[in-house]
PDB file of C-alpha atoms and ligand atoms in Angstrom:
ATOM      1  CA  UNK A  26    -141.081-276.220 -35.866  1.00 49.00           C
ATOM      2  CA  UNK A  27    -140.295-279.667 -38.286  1.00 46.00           C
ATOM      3  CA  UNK A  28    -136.238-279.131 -37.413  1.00 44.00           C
ATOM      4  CA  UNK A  29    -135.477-277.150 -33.997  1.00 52.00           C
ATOM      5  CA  UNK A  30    -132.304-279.856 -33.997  1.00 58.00           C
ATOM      6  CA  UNK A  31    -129.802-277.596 -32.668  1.00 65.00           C
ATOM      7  CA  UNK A  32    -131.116-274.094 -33.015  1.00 78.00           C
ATOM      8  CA  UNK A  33    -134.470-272.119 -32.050  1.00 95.00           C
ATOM      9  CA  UNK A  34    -135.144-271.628 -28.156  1.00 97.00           C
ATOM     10  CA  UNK A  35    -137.731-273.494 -25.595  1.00 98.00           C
ATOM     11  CA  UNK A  36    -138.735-273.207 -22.019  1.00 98.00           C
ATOM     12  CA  UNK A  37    -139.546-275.892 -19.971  1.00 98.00           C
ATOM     13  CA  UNK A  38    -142.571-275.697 -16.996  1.00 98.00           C
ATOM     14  CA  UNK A  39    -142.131-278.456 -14.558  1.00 98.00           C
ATOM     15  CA  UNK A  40    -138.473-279.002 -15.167  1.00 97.00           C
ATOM     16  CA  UNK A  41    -137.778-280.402 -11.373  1.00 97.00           C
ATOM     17  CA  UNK A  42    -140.787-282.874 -11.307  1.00 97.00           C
ATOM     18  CA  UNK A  43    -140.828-286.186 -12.790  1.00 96.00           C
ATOM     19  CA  UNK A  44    -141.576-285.986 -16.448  1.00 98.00           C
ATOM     20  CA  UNK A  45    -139.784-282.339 -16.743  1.00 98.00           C
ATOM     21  CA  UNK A  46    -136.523-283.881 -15.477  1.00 97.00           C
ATOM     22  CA  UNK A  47    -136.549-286.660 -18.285  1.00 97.00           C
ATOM     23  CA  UNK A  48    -137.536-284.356 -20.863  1.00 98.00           C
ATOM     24  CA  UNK A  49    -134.390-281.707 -19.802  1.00 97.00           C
ATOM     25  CA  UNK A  50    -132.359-284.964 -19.596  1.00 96.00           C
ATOM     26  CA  UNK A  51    -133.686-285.278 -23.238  1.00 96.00           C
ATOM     27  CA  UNK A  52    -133.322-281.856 -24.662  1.00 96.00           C
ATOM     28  CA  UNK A  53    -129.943-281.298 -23.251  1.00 95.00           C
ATOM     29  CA  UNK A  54    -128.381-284.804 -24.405  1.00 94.00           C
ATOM     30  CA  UNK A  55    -129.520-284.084 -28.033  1.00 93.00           C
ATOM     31  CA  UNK A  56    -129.089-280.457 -28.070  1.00 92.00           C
ATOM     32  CA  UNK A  57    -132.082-279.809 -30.274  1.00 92.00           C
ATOM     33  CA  UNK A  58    -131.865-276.445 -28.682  1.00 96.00           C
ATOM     34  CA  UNK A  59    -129.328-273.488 -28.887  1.00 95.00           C
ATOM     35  CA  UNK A  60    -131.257-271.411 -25.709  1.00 96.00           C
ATOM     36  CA  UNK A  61    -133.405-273.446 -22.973  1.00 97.00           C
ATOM     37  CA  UNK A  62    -134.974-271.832 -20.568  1.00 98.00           C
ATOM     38  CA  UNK A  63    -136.876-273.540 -17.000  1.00 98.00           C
ATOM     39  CA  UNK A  64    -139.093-271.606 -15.597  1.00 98.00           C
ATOM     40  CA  UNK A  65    -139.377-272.423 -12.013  1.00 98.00           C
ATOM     41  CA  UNK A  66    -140.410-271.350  -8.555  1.00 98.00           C
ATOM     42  CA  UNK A  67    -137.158-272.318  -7.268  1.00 97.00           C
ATOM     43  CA  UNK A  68    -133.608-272.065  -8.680  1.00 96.00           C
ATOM     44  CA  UNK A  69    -132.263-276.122  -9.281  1.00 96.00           C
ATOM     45  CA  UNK A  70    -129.236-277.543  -8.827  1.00 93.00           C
ATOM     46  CA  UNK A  71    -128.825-279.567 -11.723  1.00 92.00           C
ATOM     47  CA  UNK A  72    -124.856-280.362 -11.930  1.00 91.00           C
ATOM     48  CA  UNK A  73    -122.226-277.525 -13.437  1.00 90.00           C
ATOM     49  CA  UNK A  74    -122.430-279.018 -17.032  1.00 88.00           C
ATOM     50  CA  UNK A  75    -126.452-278.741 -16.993  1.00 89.00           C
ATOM     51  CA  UNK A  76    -126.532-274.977 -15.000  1.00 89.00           C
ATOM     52  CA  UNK A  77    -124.476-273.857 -17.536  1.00 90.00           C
ATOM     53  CA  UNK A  78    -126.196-274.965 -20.622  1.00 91.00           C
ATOM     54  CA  UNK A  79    -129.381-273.672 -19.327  1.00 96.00           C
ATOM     55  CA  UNK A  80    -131.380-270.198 -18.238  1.00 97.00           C
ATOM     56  CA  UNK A  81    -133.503-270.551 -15.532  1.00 98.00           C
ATOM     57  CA  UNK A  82    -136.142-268.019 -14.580  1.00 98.00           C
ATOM     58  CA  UNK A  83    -137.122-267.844 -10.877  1.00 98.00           C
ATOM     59  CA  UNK A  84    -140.769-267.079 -11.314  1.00 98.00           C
ATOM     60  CA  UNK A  85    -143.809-266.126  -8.579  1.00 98.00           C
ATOM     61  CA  UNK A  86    -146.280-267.833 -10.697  1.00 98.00           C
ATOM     62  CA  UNK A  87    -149.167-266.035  -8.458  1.00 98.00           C
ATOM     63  CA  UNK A  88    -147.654-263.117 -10.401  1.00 98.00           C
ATOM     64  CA  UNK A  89    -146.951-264.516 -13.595  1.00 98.00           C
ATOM     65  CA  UNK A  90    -148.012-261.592 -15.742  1.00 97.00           C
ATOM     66  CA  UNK A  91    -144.781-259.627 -13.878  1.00 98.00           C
ATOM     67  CA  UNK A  92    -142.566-262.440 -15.609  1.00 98.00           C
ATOM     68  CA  UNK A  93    -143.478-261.813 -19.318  1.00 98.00           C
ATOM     69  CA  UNK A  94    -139.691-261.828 -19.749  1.00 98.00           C
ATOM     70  CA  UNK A  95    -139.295-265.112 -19.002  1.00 98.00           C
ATOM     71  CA  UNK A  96    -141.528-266.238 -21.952  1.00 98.00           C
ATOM     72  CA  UNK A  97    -139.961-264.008 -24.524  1.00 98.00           C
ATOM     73  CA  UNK A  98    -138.697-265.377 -27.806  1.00 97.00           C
ATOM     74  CA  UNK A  99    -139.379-269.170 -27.312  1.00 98.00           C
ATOM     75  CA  UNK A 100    -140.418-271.126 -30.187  1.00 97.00           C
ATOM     76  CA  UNK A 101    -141.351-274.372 -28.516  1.00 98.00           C
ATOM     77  CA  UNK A 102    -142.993-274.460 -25.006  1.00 98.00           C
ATOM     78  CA  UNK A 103    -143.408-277.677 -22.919  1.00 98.00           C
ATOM     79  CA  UNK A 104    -145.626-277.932 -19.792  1.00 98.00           C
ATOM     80  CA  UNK A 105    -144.820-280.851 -17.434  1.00 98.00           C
ATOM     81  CA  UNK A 106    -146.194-278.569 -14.155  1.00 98.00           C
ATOM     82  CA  UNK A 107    -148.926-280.265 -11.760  1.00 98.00           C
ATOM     83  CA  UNK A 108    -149.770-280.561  -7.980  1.00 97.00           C
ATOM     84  CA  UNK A 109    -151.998-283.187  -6.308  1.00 95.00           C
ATOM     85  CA  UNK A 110    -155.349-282.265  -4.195  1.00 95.00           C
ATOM     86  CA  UNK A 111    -153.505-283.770  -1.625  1.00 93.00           C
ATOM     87  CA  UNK A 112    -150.488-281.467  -1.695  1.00 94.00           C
ATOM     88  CA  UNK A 113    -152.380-278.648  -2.776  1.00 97.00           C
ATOM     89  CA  UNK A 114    -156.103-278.934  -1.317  1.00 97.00           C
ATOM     90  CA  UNK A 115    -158.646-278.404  -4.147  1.00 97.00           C
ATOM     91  CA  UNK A 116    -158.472-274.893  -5.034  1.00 98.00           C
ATOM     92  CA  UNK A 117    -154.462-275.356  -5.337  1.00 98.00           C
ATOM     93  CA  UNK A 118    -154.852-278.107  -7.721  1.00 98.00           C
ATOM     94  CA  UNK A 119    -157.262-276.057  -9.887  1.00 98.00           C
ATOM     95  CA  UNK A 120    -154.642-272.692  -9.764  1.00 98.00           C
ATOM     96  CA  UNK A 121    -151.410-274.975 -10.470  1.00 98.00           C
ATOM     97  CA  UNK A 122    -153.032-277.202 -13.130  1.00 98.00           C
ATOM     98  CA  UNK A 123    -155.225-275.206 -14.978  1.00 98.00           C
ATOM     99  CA  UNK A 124    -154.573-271.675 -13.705  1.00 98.00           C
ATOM    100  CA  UNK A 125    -151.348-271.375 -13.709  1.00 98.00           C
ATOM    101  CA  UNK A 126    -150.786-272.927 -17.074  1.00 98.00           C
ATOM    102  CA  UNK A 127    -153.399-270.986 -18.456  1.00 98.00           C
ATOM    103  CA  UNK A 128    -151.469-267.974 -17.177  1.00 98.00           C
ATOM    104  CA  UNK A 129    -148.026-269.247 -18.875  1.00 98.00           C
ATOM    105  CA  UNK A 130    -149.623-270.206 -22.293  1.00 98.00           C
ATOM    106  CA  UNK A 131    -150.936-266.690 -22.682  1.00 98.00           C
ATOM    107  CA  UNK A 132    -147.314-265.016 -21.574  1.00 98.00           C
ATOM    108  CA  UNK A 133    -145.521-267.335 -24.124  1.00 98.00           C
ATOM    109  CA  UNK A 134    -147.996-266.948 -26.941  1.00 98.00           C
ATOM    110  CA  UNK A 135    -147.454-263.329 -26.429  1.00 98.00           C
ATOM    111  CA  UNK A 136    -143.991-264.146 -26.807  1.00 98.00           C
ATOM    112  CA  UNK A 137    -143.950-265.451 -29.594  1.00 97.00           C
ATOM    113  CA  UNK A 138    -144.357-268.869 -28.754  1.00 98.00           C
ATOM    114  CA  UNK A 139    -145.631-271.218 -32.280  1.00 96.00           C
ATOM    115  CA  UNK A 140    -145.808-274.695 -30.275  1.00 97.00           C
ATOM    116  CA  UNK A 141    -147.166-275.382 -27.430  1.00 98.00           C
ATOM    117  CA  UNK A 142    -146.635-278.986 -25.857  1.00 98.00           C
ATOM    118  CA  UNK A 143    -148.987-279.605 -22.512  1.00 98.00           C
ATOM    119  CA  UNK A 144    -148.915-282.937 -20.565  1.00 98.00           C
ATOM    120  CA  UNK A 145    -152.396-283.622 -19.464  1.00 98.00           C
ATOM    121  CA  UNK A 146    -153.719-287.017 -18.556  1.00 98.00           C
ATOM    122  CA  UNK A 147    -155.238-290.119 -20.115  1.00 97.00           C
ATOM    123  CA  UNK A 148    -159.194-289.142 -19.208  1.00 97.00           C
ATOM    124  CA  UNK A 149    -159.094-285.660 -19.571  1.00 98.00           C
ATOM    125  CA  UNK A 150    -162.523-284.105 -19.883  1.00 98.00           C
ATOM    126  CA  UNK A 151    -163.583-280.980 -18.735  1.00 97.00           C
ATOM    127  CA  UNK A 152    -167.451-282.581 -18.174  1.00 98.00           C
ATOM    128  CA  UNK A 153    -165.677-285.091 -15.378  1.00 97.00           C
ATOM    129  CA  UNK A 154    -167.458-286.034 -12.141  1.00 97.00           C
ATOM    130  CA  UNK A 155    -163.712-286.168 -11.341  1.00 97.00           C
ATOM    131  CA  UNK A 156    -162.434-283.278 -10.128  1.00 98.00           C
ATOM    132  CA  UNK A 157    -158.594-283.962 -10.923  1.00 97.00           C
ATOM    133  CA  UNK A 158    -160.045-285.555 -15.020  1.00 98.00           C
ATOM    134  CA  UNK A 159    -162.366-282.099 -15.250  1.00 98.00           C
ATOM    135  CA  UNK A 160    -159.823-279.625 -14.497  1.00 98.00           C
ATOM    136  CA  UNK A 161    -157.629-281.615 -16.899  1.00 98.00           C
ATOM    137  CA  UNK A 162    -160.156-281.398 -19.472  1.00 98.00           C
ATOM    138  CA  UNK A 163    -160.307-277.739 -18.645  1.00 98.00           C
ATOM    139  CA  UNK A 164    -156.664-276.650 -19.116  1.00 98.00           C
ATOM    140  CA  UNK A 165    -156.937-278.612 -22.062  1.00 98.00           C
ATOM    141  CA  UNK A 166    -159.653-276.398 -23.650  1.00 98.00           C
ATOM    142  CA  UNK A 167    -158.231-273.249 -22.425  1.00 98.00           C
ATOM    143  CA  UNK A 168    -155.145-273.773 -23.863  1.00 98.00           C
ATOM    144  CA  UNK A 169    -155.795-274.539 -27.340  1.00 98.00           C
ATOM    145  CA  UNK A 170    -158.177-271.679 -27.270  1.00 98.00           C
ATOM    146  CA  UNK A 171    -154.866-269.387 -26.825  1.00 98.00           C
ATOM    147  CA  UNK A 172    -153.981-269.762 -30.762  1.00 96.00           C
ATOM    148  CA  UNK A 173    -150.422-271.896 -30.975  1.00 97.00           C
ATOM    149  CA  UNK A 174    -149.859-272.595 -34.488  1.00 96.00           C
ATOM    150  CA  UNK A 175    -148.838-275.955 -33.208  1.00 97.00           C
ATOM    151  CA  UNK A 176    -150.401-277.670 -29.858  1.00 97.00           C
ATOM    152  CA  UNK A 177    -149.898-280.447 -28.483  1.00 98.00           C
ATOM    153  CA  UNK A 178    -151.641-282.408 -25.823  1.00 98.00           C
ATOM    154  CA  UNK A 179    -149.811-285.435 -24.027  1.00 98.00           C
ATOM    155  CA  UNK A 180    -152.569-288.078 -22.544  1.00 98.00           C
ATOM    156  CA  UNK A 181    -150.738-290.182 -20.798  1.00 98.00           C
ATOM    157  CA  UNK A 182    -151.866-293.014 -18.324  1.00 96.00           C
ATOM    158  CA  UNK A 183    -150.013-293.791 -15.366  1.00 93.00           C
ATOM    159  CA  UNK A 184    -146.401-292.435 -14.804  1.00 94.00           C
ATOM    160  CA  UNK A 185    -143.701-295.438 -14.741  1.00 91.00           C
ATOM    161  CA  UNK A 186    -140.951-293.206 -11.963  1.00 85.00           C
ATOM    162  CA  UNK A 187    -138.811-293.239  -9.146  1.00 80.00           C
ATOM    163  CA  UNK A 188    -140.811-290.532  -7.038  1.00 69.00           C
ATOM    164  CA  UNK A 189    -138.743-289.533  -4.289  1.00 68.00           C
ATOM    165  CA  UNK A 190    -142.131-287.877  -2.461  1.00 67.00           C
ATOM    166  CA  UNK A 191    -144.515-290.262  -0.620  1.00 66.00           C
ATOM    167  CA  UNK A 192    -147.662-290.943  -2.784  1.00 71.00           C
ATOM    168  CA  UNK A 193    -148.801-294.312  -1.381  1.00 76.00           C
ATOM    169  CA  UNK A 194    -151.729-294.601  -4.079  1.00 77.00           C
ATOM    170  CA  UNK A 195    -149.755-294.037  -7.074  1.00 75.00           C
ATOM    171  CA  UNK A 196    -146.778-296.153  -5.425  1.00 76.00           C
ATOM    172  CA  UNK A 197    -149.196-299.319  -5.366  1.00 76.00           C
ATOM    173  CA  UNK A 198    -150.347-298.098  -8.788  1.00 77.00           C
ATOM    174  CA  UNK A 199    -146.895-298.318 -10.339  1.00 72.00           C
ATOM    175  CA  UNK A 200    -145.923-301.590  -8.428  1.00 75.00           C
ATOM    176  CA  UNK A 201    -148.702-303.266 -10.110  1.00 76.00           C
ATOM    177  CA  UNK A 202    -148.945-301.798 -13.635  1.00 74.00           C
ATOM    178  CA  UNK A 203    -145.243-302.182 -13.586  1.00 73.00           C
ATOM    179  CA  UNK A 204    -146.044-305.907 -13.685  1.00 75.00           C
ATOM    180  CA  UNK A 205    -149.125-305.089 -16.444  1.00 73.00           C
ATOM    181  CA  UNK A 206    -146.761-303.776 -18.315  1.00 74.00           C
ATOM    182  CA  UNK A 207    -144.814-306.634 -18.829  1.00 75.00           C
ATOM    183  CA  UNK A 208    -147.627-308.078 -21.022  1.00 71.00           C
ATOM    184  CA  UNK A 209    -150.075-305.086 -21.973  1.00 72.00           C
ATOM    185  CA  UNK A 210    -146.954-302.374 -22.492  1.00 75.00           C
ATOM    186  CA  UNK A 211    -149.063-299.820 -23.828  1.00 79.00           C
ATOM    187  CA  UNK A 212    -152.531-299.913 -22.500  1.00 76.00           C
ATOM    188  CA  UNK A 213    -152.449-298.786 -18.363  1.00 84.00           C
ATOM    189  CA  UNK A 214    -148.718-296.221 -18.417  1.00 92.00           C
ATOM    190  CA  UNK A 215    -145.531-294.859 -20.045  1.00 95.00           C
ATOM    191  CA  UNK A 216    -142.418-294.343 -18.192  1.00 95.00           C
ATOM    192  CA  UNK A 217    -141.620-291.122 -18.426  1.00 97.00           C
ATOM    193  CA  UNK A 218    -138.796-291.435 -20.010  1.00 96.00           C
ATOM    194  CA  UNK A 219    -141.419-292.437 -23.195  1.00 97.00           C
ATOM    195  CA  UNK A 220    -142.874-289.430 -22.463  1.00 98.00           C
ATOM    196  CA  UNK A 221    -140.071-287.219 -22.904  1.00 98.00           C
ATOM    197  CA  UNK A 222    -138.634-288.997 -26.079  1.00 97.00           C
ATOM    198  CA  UNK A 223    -142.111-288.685 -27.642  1.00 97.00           C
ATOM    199  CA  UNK A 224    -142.056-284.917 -26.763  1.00 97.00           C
ATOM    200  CA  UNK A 225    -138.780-284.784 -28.663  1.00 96.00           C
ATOM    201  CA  UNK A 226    -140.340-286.609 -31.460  1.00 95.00           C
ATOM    202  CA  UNK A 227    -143.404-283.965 -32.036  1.00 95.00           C
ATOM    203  CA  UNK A 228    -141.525-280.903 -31.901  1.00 95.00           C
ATOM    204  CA  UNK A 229    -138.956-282.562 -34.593  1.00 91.00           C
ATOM    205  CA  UNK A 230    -142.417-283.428 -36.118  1.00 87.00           C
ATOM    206  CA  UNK A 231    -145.167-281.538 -35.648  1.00 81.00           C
ATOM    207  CA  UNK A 232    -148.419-283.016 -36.778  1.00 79.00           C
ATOM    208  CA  UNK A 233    -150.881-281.450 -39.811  1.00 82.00           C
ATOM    209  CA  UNK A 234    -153.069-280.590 -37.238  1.00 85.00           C
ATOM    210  CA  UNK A 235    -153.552-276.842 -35.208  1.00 94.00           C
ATOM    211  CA  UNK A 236    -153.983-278.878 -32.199  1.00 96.00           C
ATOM    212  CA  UNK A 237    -152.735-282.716 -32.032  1.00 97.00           C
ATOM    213  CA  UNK A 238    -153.850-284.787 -29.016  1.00 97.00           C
ATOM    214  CA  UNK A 239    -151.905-288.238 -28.130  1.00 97.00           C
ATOM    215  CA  UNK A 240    -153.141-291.158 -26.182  1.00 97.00           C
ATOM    216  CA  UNK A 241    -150.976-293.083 -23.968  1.00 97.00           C
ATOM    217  CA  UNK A 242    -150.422-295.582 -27.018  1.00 96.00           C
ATOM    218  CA  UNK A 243    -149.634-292.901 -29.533  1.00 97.00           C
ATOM    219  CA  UNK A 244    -147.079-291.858 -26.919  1.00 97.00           C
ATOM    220  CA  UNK A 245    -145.498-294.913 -26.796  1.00 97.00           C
ATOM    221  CA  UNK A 246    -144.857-295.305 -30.489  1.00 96.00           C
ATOM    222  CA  UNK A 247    -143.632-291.827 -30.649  1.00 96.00           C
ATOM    223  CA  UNK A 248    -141.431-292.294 -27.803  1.00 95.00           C
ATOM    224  CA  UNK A 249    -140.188-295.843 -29.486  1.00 90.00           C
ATOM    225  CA  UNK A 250    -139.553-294.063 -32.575  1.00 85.00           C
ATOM    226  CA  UNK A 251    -136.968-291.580 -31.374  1.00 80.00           C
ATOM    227  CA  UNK A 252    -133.295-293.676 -30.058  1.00 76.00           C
ATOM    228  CA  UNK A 253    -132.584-294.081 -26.764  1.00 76.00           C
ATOM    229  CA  UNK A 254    -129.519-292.290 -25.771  1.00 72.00           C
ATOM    230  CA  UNK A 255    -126.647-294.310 -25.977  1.00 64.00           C
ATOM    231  CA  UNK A 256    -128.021-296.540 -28.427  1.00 58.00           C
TER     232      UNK A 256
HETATM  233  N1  NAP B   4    -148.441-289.106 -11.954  1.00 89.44           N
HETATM  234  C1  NAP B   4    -149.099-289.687 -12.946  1.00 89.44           C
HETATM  235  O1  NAP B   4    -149.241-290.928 -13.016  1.00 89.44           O
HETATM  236  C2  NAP B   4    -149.690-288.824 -14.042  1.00 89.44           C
HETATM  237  C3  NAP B   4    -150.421-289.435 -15.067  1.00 89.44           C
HETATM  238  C4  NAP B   4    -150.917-288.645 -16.103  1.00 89.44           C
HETATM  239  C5  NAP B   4    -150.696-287.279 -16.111  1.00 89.44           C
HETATM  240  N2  NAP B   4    -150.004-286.698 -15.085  1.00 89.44           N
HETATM  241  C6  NAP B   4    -149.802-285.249 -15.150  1.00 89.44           C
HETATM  242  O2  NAP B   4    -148.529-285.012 -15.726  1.00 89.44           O
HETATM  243  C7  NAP B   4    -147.988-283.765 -15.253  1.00 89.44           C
HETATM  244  C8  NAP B   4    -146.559-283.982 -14.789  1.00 89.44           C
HETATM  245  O3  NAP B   4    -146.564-284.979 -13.771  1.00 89.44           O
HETATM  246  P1  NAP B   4    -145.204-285.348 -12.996  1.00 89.44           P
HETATM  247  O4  NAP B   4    -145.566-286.479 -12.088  1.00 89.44           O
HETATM  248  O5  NAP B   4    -144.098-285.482 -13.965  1.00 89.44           O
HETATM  249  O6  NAP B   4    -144.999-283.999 -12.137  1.00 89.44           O
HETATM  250  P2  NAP B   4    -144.297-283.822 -10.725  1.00 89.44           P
HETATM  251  O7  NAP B   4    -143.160-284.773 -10.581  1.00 89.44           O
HETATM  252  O8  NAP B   4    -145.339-283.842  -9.661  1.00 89.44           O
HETATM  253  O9  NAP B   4    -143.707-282.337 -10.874  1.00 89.44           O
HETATM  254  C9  NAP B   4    -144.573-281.259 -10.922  1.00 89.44           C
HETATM  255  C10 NAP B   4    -143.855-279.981 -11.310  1.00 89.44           C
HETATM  256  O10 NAP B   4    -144.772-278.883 -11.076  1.00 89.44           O
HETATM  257  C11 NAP B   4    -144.154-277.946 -10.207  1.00 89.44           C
HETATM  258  N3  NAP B   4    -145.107-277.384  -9.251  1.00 89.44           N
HETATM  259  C12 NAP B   4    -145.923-278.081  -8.414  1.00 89.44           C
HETATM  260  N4  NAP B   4    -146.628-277.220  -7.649  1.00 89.44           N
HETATM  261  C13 NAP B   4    -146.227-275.981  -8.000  1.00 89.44           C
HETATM  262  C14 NAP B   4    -146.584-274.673  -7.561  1.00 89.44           C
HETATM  263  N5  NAP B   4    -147.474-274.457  -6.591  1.00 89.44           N
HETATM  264  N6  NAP B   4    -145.994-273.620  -8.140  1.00 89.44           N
HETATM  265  C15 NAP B   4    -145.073-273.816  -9.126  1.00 89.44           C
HETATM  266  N7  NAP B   4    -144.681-275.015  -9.586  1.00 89.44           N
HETATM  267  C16 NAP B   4    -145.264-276.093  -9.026  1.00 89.44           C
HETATM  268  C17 NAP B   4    -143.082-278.711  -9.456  1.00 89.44           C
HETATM  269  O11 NAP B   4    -142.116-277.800  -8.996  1.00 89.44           O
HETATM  270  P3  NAP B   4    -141.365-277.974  -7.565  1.00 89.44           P
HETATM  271  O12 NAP B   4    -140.294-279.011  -7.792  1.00 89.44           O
HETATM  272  O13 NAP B   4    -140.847-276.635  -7.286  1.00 89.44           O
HETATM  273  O14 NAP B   4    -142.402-278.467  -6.599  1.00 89.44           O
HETATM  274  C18 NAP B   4    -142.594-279.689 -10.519  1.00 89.44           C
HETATM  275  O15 NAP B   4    -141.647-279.060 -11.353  1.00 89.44           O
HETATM  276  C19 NAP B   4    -148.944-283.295 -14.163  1.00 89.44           C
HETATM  277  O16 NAP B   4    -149.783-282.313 -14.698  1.00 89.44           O
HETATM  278  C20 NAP B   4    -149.759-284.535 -13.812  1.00 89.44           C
HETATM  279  O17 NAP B   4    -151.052-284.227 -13.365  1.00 89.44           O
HETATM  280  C21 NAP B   4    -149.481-287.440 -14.072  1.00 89.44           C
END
């Protein structure tokens, strides 16, 4: 899709977490679509102007295959979901990340669906010692094996947020590559605001490529390419 600006439909997977929240902030500021859709576990309070721009689908994503509705008639889809092993245990982390995703990519494809736009992680690679890297790499494969016409996989390095939840490793992480940053900008995260602009960018965009995967410093000159809001 090379010009959704202000028509065609998307749904968004994640929408209440970190990097789904910036890219909603994104979509709905520069109204590059007429329909959005979040599809959600819960139903979110996002502020009168917001609810009323958007659909949201209340989903049970254990029964996704119920929800095919939800995933009807999208032409963009963008997939910001994730757990931790910590919130999840081990076998939760593998259903949200790669199950669950799998699940949705199928449903919108089915749909309809032409591009498909999946935040991974820097590292991804389904032949990991790392549990959290291999399922990564996993959902990764699985995904472009559905058939998008366009897909597009987001590698980013460490998330630059204000996480309201307590994750004491990624906390110190952020403290200190926040200061990295400041002289290697590209090389250890993205704020996710980056993230979200540089999702803009690719759908308004799309590469050559069937499937198009970004590093964390492709995402950053995407993300620099598109203007802030406001400026
Ligand atoms: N954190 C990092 O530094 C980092 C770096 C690289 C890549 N990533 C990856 O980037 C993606 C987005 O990360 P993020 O930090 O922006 O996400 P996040 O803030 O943790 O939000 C995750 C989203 O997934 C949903 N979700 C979680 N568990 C669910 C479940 N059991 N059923 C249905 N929905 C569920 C959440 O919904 P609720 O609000 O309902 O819980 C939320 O919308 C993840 O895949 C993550 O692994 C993260």
């Amino acid at each position: 899709m090379a010009a959704a600006a202000g028509g065609g439909s998307c749904f968004v997977l994640g929408a209440s977490g970190q990097t789904g929240r910036a890219l909603l902030r994104e979509l709905l500021a520069r109204r590059l679509f007429a329909r959005v859709t979040l599809v959600g576990r819960r139903r979110l309070s996002l502020g009168e102007e917001a609810e009323a721009a958007v659909e949201q689908a209340v989903v049970d994503f254990e029964r996704l295959s119920e929800h095919a509705a939800a995933f009807q008639g999208h032409d963009v889809g963008f997939c910001c979901l994730g757990t931790t092993r910590a919130e999840a245990g081990e076998a939760g982390f593998v259903r949200v990340d790669r199950d669950y995703v799998v699940q949705a990519a199928e449903l919108a494809r089915a749909g309809g669906c032409r591009h498909f736009v999946l935040q991974s992680s820097r590292g991804a690679n389904r032949h990991s010692g790392f549990l959290y890297l291999r399922v990564k790499g996993e959902v990764e494969d699985l995904v472009q094996a559905v058939g998008f016409d366009h897909c597009t996989i987001f590698r980013p390095a460490v998330l630059l947020c204000k996480r309201e939840e307590s994750r004491p490793a990624e906390w110190v992480a952020q403290k200190f590559l926040g200061v990295v940053a400041r002289v290697f900008p590209t090389a250890y995260s993205v704020p996710v605001e980056t993230v979200a602009r540089a999702m803009v960018a690719i759908v308004l965009q799309p590469g050559e490529g069937k499937v198009e995967v970004l590093e964390n410093k492709t995402i950053h000159e995407l993300g620099k390419a598109v203007p802030q809001q406001g400026t």
